[in-house]
C-alpha cells in the first residue's frame, strides 16, 4: 500500500494536550495521523482525497464541529466523522448522527471505544470509495453505448421481451438482439439480472 493510499486519521481539536495524547495513542497503533487546532486550519491544509476519517471536537473557536460537518457536506467532503465532546447534549448527538456522523463519544474518551469507532469509520470510508470507484467505472462503460443501445438495455432492464422492444422502437427483433449483445459486451454483463444491477448503480432503473 502506498503512502497515498494509507488511511489518515485527522484530528481537529483545540485542546492541545488532548490532541497530543490522541496522536500518541493512534501512532502507537500504527495509524497515520494529522492534527489541526481548529476547523479553519483543517479546511485550509488537509488533502481530502486521502482516505481515512475525521476525529472532530464539537466545541471549538472560529467554527464548531457541527458547523464544520455542515460545511463539509456542502463542499462534498465525504470523510466519515467521529465526534467527541465534553458537553454532549442529546439534541447535539441527534443532530450529528442525523447528518451522517459515524459515532459520538463523550470526553474523557475510553481508548478502546475510540479505536473501535475510528476503525469502523475508516472501514466505512473504504466502502464509500470502493462504491464511488465502481460507479465511475460503470458510468465510463455506459458512456460507450450508442443511443440505440442505451434504449435497448433500459427496456430490457424493465423486463420487456425482445419482440416487445422491437415493436416499441420500430426495429426488427434481430436488430434488438444485436444491439443487446453488443451493449452487454461493452458493459461486461452476461445476464439480464447483471444488467439490472449494473444500471441500478447508475440509478437508471
PDB file of C-alpha atoms in Angstrom:
ATOM      1  CA  UNK A   1       0.000   0.000   0.000  1.00  0.00           C
ATOM      2  CA  UNK A   2       1.429   3.372  -0.970  1.00  0.00           C
ATOM      3  CA  UNK A   3       1.527   6.356   1.344  1.00  0.00           C
ATOM      4  CA  UNK A   4      -1.206   7.992  -0.736  1.00  0.00           C
ATOM      5  CA  UNK A   5      -3.476   5.006  -0.158  1.00  0.00           C
ATOM      6  CA  UNK A   6      -2.751   4.699   3.560  1.00  0.00           C
ATOM      7  CA  UNK A   7      -5.728   5.779   5.690  1.00  0.00           C
ATOM      8  CA  UNK A   8      -5.213   9.009   7.608  1.00  0.00           C
ATOM      9  CA  UNK A   9      -6.865   9.887  10.913  1.00  0.00           C
ATOM     10  CA  UNK A  10      -7.433  13.639  11.004  1.00  0.00           C
ATOM     11  CA  UNK A  11      -7.844  15.154  14.466  1.00  0.00           C
ATOM     12  CA  UNK A  12      -9.469  18.563  14.829  1.00  0.00           C
ATOM     13  CA  UNK A  13      -9.445  19.746  18.451  1.00  0.00           C
ATOM     14  CA  UNK A  14      -8.321  22.998  20.068  1.00  0.00           C
ATOM     15  CA  UNK A  15      -7.280  21.160  23.261  1.00  0.00           C
ATOM     16  CA  UNK A  16      -3.555  20.690  22.607  1.00  0.00           C
ATOM     17  CA  UNK A  17      -2.978  18.223  25.446  1.00  0.00           C
ATOM     18  CA  UNK A  18      -5.904  16.060  24.407  1.00  0.00           C
ATOM     19  CA  UNK A  19      -4.853  16.254  20.781  1.00  0.00           C
ATOM     20  CA  UNK A  20      -1.278  15.232  21.629  1.00  0.00           C
ATOM     21  CA  UNK A  21      -2.478  12.255  23.666  1.00  0.00           C
ATOM     22  CA  UNK A  22      -4.632  11.044  20.782  1.00  0.00           C
ATOM     23  CA  UNK A  23      -1.773  11.441  18.317  1.00  0.00           C
ATOM     24  CA  UNK A  24       0.443   9.392  20.650  1.00  0.00           C
ATOM     25  CA  UNK A  25      -2.232   6.694  21.000  1.00  0.00           C
ATOM     26  CA  UNK A  26      -3.009   6.430  17.297  1.00  0.00           C
ATOM     27  CA  UNK A  27       0.587   6.496  16.106  1.00  0.00           C
ATOM     28  CA  UNK A  28       1.253   3.741  18.644  1.00  0.00           C
ATOM     29  CA  UNK A  29      -1.427   1.754  16.811  1.00  0.00           C
ATOM     30  CA  UNK A  30       0.407   2.453  13.524  1.00  0.00           C
ATOM     31  CA  UNK A  31      -2.091   4.944  12.149  1.00  0.00           C
ATOM     32  CA  UNK A  32      -1.020   7.883  10.053  1.00  0.00           C
ATOM     33  CA  UNK A  33      -2.252  10.994  11.869  1.00  0.00           C
ATOM     34  CA  UNK A  34      -2.743  14.675  11.051  1.00  0.00           C
ATOM     35  CA  UNK A  35      -3.668  17.090  13.829  1.00  0.00           C
ATOM     36  CA  UNK A  36      -5.287  20.507  13.409  1.00  0.00           C
ATOM     37  CA  UNK A  37      -6.021  23.162  16.044  1.00  0.00           C
ATOM     38  CA  UNK A  38      -9.324  24.215  14.532  1.00  0.00           C
ATOM     39  CA  UNK A  39     -11.712  23.710  11.640  1.00  0.00           C
ATOM     40  CA  UNK A  40     -10.250  26.525   9.554  1.00  0.00           C
ATOM     41  CA  UNK A  41      -6.745  25.057   9.708  1.00  0.00           C
ATOM     42  CA  UNK A  42      -8.174  21.680   8.694  1.00  0.00           C
ATOM     43  CA  UNK A  43     -10.058  23.128   5.720  1.00  0.00           C
ATOM     44  CA  UNK A  44      -7.062  25.118   4.519  1.00  0.00           C
ATOM     45  CA  UNK A  45      -4.427  22.392   4.825  1.00  0.00           C
ATOM     46  CA  UNK A  46      -5.849  18.882   4.569  1.00  0.00           C
ATOM     47  CA  UNK A  47      -5.810  16.759   1.425  1.00  0.00           C
ATOM     48  CA  UNK A  48      -9.363  15.414   1.444  1.00  0.00           C
ATOM     49  CA  UNK A  49      -8.563  12.975  -1.370  1.00  0.00           C
ATOM     50  CA  UNK A  50      -6.567  10.861   1.087  1.00  0.00           C
ATOM     51  CA  UNK A  51      -8.634   8.032   2.600  1.00  0.00           C
ATOM     52  CA  UNK A  52      -9.380   7.823   6.304  1.00  0.00           C
ATOM     53  CA  UNK A  53     -11.681   9.648   8.689  1.00  0.00           C
ATOM     54  CA  UNK A  54     -12.036  12.672  10.951  1.00  0.00           C
ATOM     55  CA  UNK A  55     -11.944  12.766  14.760  1.00  0.00           C
ATOM     56  CA  UNK A  56     -13.736  16.022  15.486  1.00  0.00           C
ATOM     57  CA  UNK A  57     -14.360  18.007  18.661  1.00  0.00           C
ATOM     58  CA  UNK A  58     -17.733  19.730  18.881  1.00  0.00           C
ATOM     59  CA  UNK A  59     -16.889  22.930  20.773  1.00  0.00           C
ATOM     60  CA  UNK A  60     -14.092  24.948  19.179  1.00  0.00           C
ATOM     61  CA  UNK A  61     -13.342  28.618  18.447  1.00  0.00           C
ATOM     62  CA  UNK A  62     -13.915  30.089  14.956  1.00  0.00           C
ATOM     63  CA  UNK A  63     -16.124  27.200  13.835  1.00  0.00           C
ATOM     64  CA  UNK A  64     -17.813  24.431  15.829  1.00  0.00           C
ATOM     65  CA  UNK A  65     -17.586  20.784  14.886  1.00  0.00           C
ATOM     66  CA  UNK A  66     -21.241  20.737  13.853  1.00  0.00           C
ATOM     67  CA  UNK A  67     -20.709  23.788  11.639  1.00  0.00           C
ATOM     68  CA  UNK A  68     -17.709  22.079  10.051  1.00  0.00           C
ATOM     69  CA  UNK A  69     -19.811  18.970   9.421  1.00  0.00           C
ATOM     70  CA  UNK A  70     -22.409  21.060   7.581  1.00  0.00           C
ATOM     71  CA  UNK A  71     -19.749  22.879   5.559  1.00  0.00           C
ATOM     72  CA  UNK A  72     -18.110  19.578   4.597  1.00  0.00           C
ATOM     73  CA  UNK A  73     -21.476  18.352   3.339  1.00  0.00           C
ATOM     74  CA  UNK A  74     -21.908  21.495   1.229  1.00  0.00           C
ATOM     75  CA  UNK A  75     -18.403  21.107  -0.218  1.00  0.00           C
ATOM     76  CA  UNK A  76     -18.950  17.357  -0.734  1.00  0.00           C
ATOM     77  CA  UNK A  77     -16.050  16.401   1.537  1.00  0.00           C
ATOM     78  CA  UNK A  78     -17.170  12.887   2.379  1.00  0.00           C
ATOM     79  CA  UNK A  79     -14.813  11.870   5.184  1.00  0.00           C
ATOM     80  CA  UNK A  80     -16.614   9.855   7.887  1.00  0.00           C
ATOM     81  CA  UNK A  81     -16.722  11.754  11.186  1.00  0.00           C
ATOM     82  CA  UNK A  82     -16.348  10.560  14.771  1.00  0.00           C
ATOM     83  CA  UNK A  83     -17.406  13.358  17.123  1.00  0.00           C
ATOM     84  CA  UNK A  84     -16.037  13.883  20.636  1.00  0.00           C
ATOM     85  CA  UNK A  85     -17.333  16.305  23.232  1.00  0.00           C
ATOM     86  CA  UNK A  86     -17.123  17.027  26.926  1.00  0.00           C
ATOM     87  CA  UNK A  87     -20.527  18.686  26.785  1.00  0.00           C
ATOM     88  CA  UNK A  88     -22.596  16.325  24.679  1.00  0.00           C
ATOM     89  CA  UNK A  89     -26.329  17.022  24.796  1.00  0.00           C
ATOM     90  CA  UNK A  90     -28.993  14.771  23.339  1.00  0.00           C
ATOM     91  CA  UNK A  91     -30.036  17.249  20.655  1.00  0.00           C
ATOM     92  CA  UNK A  92     -26.394  17.747  19.681  1.00  0.00           C
ATOM     93  CA  UNK A  93     -25.818  13.998  19.374  1.00  0.00           C
ATOM     94  CA  UNK A  94     -29.011  13.518  17.366  1.00  0.00           C
ATOM     95  CA  UNK A  95     -28.076  16.369  15.013  1.00  0.00           C
ATOM     96  CA  UNK A  96     -24.587  14.960  14.393  1.00  0.00           C
ATOM     97  CA  UNK A  97     -25.777  11.406  13.747  1.00  0.00           C
ATOM     98  CA  UNK A  98     -28.736  12.536  11.638  1.00  0.00           C
ATOM     99  CA  UNK A  99     -26.318  14.379   9.369  1.00  0.00           C
ATOM    100  CA  UNK A 100     -24.109  11.340   8.843  1.00  0.00           C
ATOM    101  CA  UNK A 101     -21.637  11.142  11.726  1.00  0.00           C
ATOM    102  CA  UNK A 102     -20.360   7.622  12.398  1.00  0.00           C
ATOM    103  CA  UNK A 103     -20.250   7.985  16.176  1.00  0.00           C
ATOM    104  CA  UNK A 104     -20.417  10.463  19.047  1.00  0.00           C
ATOM    105  CA  UNK A 105     -18.145   9.878  22.053  1.00  0.00           C
ATOM    106  CA  UNK A 106     -18.088  11.765  25.348  1.00  0.00           C
ATOM    107  CA  UNK A 107     -14.869  13.014  26.923  1.00  0.00           C
ATOM    108  CA  UNK A 108     -12.972  11.581  28.649  1.00  0.00           C
ATOM    109  CA  UNK A 109     -12.992   9.057  25.829  1.00  0.00           C
ATOM    110  CA  UNK A 110     -12.304   5.400  26.547  1.00  0.00           C
ATOM    111  CA  UNK A 111      -9.323   4.405  24.392  1.00  0.00           C
ATOM    112  CA  UNK A 112     -10.821   1.086  23.320  1.00  0.00           C
ATOM    113  CA  UNK A 113     -14.105   2.717  22.294  1.00  0.00           C
ATOM    114  CA  UNK A 114     -12.174   5.382  20.406  1.00  0.00           C
ATOM    115  CA  UNK A 115     -10.117   2.846  18.464  1.00  0.00           C
ATOM    116  CA  UNK A 116     -13.205   0.781  17.633  1.00  0.00           C
ATOM    117  CA  UNK A 117     -15.067   3.886  16.431  1.00  0.00           C
ATOM    118  CA  UNK A 118     -12.167   5.051  14.271  1.00  0.00           C
ATOM    119  CA  UNK A 119     -11.677   1.594  12.764  1.00  0.00           C
ATOM    120  CA  UNK A 120     -15.361   1.500  11.847  1.00  0.00           C
ATOM    121  CA  UNK A 121     -15.147   4.980  10.316  1.00  0.00           C
ATOM    122  CA  UNK A 122     -12.128   4.028   8.207  1.00  0.00           C
ATOM    123  CA  UNK A 123     -13.911   0.874   7.021  1.00  0.00           C
ATOM    124  CA  UNK A 124     -16.921   2.992   6.054  1.00  0.00           C
ATOM    125  CA  UNK A 125     -14.655   5.322   4.093  1.00  0.00           C
ATOM    126  CA  UNK A 126     -13.113   2.376   2.253  1.00  0.00           C
ATOM    127  CA  UNK A 127     -16.593   1.084   1.361  1.00  0.00           C
ATOM    128  CA  UNK A 128     -17.683   4.530   0.165  1.00  0.00           C
ATOM    129  CA  UNK A 129     -14.590   4.958  -2.000  1.00  0.00           C
ATOM    130  CA  UNK A 130     -14.967   1.477  -3.490  1.00  0.00           C
ATOM    131  CA  UNK A 131     -18.602   2.232  -4.326  1.00  0.00           C
ATOM    132  CA  UNK A 132     -17.681   5.595  -5.870  1.00  0.00           C
ATOM    133  CA  UNK A 133     -14.986   3.941  -7.992  1.00  0.00           C
ATOM    134  CA  UNK A 134     -17.444   1.269  -9.142  1.00  0.00           C
ATOM    135  CA  UNK A 135     -19.983   3.925 -10.116  1.00  0.00           C
ATOM    136  CA  UNK A 136     -17.363   5.850 -12.099  1.00  0.00           C
ATOM    137  CA  UNK A 137     -16.190   2.673 -13.841  1.00  0.00           C
ATOM    138  CA  UNK A 138     -19.765   1.742 -14.747  1.00  0.00           C
ATOM    139  CA  UNK A 139     -20.528   5.279 -15.925  1.00  0.00           C
ATOM    140  CA  UNK A 140     -17.481   5.202 -18.205  1.00  0.00           C
ATOM    141  CA  UNK A 141     -18.633   1.891 -19.698  1.00  0.00           C
ATOM    142  CA  UNK A 142     -22.201   3.124 -20.134  1.00  0.00           C
ATOM    143  CA  UNK A 143     -20.940   6.210 -21.963  1.00  0.00           C
ATOM    144  CA  UNK A 144     -19.542   3.897 -24.663  1.00  0.00           C
ATOM    145  CA  UNK A 145     -23.041   2.766 -25.675  1.00  0.00           C
ATOM    146  CA  UNK A 146     -24.807   4.281 -28.644  1.00  0.00           C
ATOM    147  CA  UNK A 147     -28.155   5.994 -28.140  1.00  0.00           C
ATOM    148  CA  UNK A 148     -29.951   2.955 -29.556  1.00  0.00           C
ATOM    149  CA  UNK A 149     -28.015   0.539 -27.346  1.00  0.00           C
ATOM    150  CA  UNK A 150     -28.988   2.602 -24.297  1.00  0.00           C
ATOM    151  CA  UNK A 151     -32.629   2.483 -25.339  1.00  0.00           C
ATOM    152  CA  UNK A 152     -32.493  -1.288 -25.741  1.00  0.00           C
ATOM    153  CA  UNK A 153     -30.764  -2.076 -22.427  1.00  0.00           C
ATOM    154  CA  UNK A 154     -33.095   0.222 -20.496  1.00  0.00           C
ATOM    155  CA  UNK A 155     -36.110  -1.579 -21.927  1.00  0.00           C
ATOM    156  CA  UNK A 156     -34.513  -4.972 -21.246  1.00  0.00           C
ATOM    157  CA  UNK A 157     -33.887  -3.878 -17.656  1.00  0.00           C
ATOM    158  CA  UNK A 158     -37.574  -3.153 -17.040  1.00  0.00           C
ATOM    159  CA  UNK A 159     -38.450  -6.656 -18.168  1.00  0.00           C
ATOM    160  CA  UNK A 160     -39.572  -6.249 -21.774  1.00  0.00           C
ATOM    161  CA  UNK A 161     -39.002  -9.109 -24.224  1.00  0.00           C
ATOM    162  CA  UNK A 162     -37.031  -8.579 -27.429  1.00  0.00           C
ATOM    163  CA  UNK A 163     -40.176  -8.676 -29.594  1.00  0.00           C
ATOM    164  CA  UNK A 164     -41.899  -6.003 -27.493  1.00  0.00           C
ATOM    165  CA  UNK A 165     -38.772  -3.840 -27.596  1.00  0.00           C
ATOM    166  CA  UNK A 166     -38.612  -4.233 -31.368  1.00  0.00           C
ATOM    167  CA  UNK A 167     -42.221  -3.111 -31.751  1.00  0.00           C
ATOM    168  CA  UNK A 168     -41.715  -0.150 -29.431  1.00  0.00           C
ATOM    169  CA  UNK A 169     -38.568   1.062 -31.199  1.00  0.00           C
ATOM    170  CA  UNK A 170     -39.769   0.254 -34.707  1.00  0.00           C
ATOM    171  CA  UNK A 171     -36.889  -2.096 -35.496  1.00  0.00           C
ATOM    172  CA  UNK A 172     -36.590  -5.837 -36.117  1.00  0.00           C
ATOM    173  CA  UNK A 173     -36.255  -8.354 -33.310  1.00  0.00           C
ATOM    174  CA  UNK A 174     -32.929  -9.445 -34.791  1.00  0.00           C
ATOM    175  CA  UNK A 175     -31.653  -5.865 -34.597  1.00  0.00           C
ATOM    176  CA  UNK A 176     -32.698  -5.729 -30.943  1.00  0.00           C
ATOM    177  CA  UNK A 177     -30.732  -8.923 -30.293  1.00  0.00           C
ATOM    178  CA  UNK A 178     -27.647  -7.450 -31.952  1.00  0.00           C
ATOM    179  CA  UNK A 179     -27.854  -4.179 -30.002  1.00  0.00           C
ATOM    180  CA  UNK A 180     -28.447  -6.099 -26.796  1.00  0.00           C
ATOM    181  CA  UNK A 181     -25.465  -8.392 -27.348  1.00  0.00           C
ATOM    182  CA  UNK A 182     -23.080  -5.576 -28.250  1.00  0.00           C
ATOM    183  CA  UNK A 183     -24.237  -3.467 -25.293  1.00  0.00           C
ATOM    184  CA  UNK A 184     -23.807  -6.315 -22.827  1.00  0.00           C
ATOM    185  CA  UNK A 185     -20.273  -6.952 -24.068  1.00  0.00           C
ATOM    186  CA  UNK A 186     -19.406  -3.269 -23.668  1.00  0.00           C
ATOM    187  CA  UNK A 187     -20.829  -3.241 -20.148  1.00  0.00           C
ATOM    188  CA  UNK A 188     -19.255  -6.554 -19.185  1.00  0.00           C
ATOM    189  CA  UNK A 189     -22.537  -8.208 -18.158  1.00  0.00           C
ATOM    190  CA  UNK A 190     -23.805 -11.643 -19.137  1.00  0.00           C
ATOM    191  CA  UNK A 191     -27.405 -11.794 -17.962  1.00  0.00           C
ATOM    192  CA  UNK A 192     -30.468  -9.615 -17.566  1.00  0.00           C
ATOM    193  CA  UNK A 193     -30.005  -9.748 -13.790  1.00  0.00           C
ATOM    194  CA  UNK A 194     -26.435  -8.469 -14.117  1.00  0.00           C
ATOM    195  CA  UNK A 195     -27.658  -5.757 -16.475  1.00  0.00           C
ATOM    196  CA  UNK A 196     -30.281  -4.575 -13.984  1.00  0.00           C
ATOM    197  CA  UNK A 197     -27.699  -4.472 -11.176  1.00  0.00           C
ATOM    198  CA  UNK A 198     -25.326  -2.520 -13.417  1.00  0.00           C
ATOM    199  CA  UNK A 199     -27.950   0.089 -14.307  1.00  0.00           C
ATOM    200  CA  UNK A 200     -29.072   0.342 -10.676  1.00  0.00           C
ATOM    201  CA  UNK A 201     -25.593   1.511  -9.666  1.00  0.00           C
ATOM    202  CA  UNK A 202     -26.133   4.433 -12.039  1.00  0.00           C
ATOM    203  CA  UNK A 203     -29.728   4.933 -10.828  1.00  0.00           C
ATOM    204  CA  UNK A 204     -31.012   4.432 -14.373  1.00  0.00           C
ATOM    205  CA  UNK A 205     -33.590   1.831 -13.329  1.00  0.00           C
TER     206      UNK A 205
END
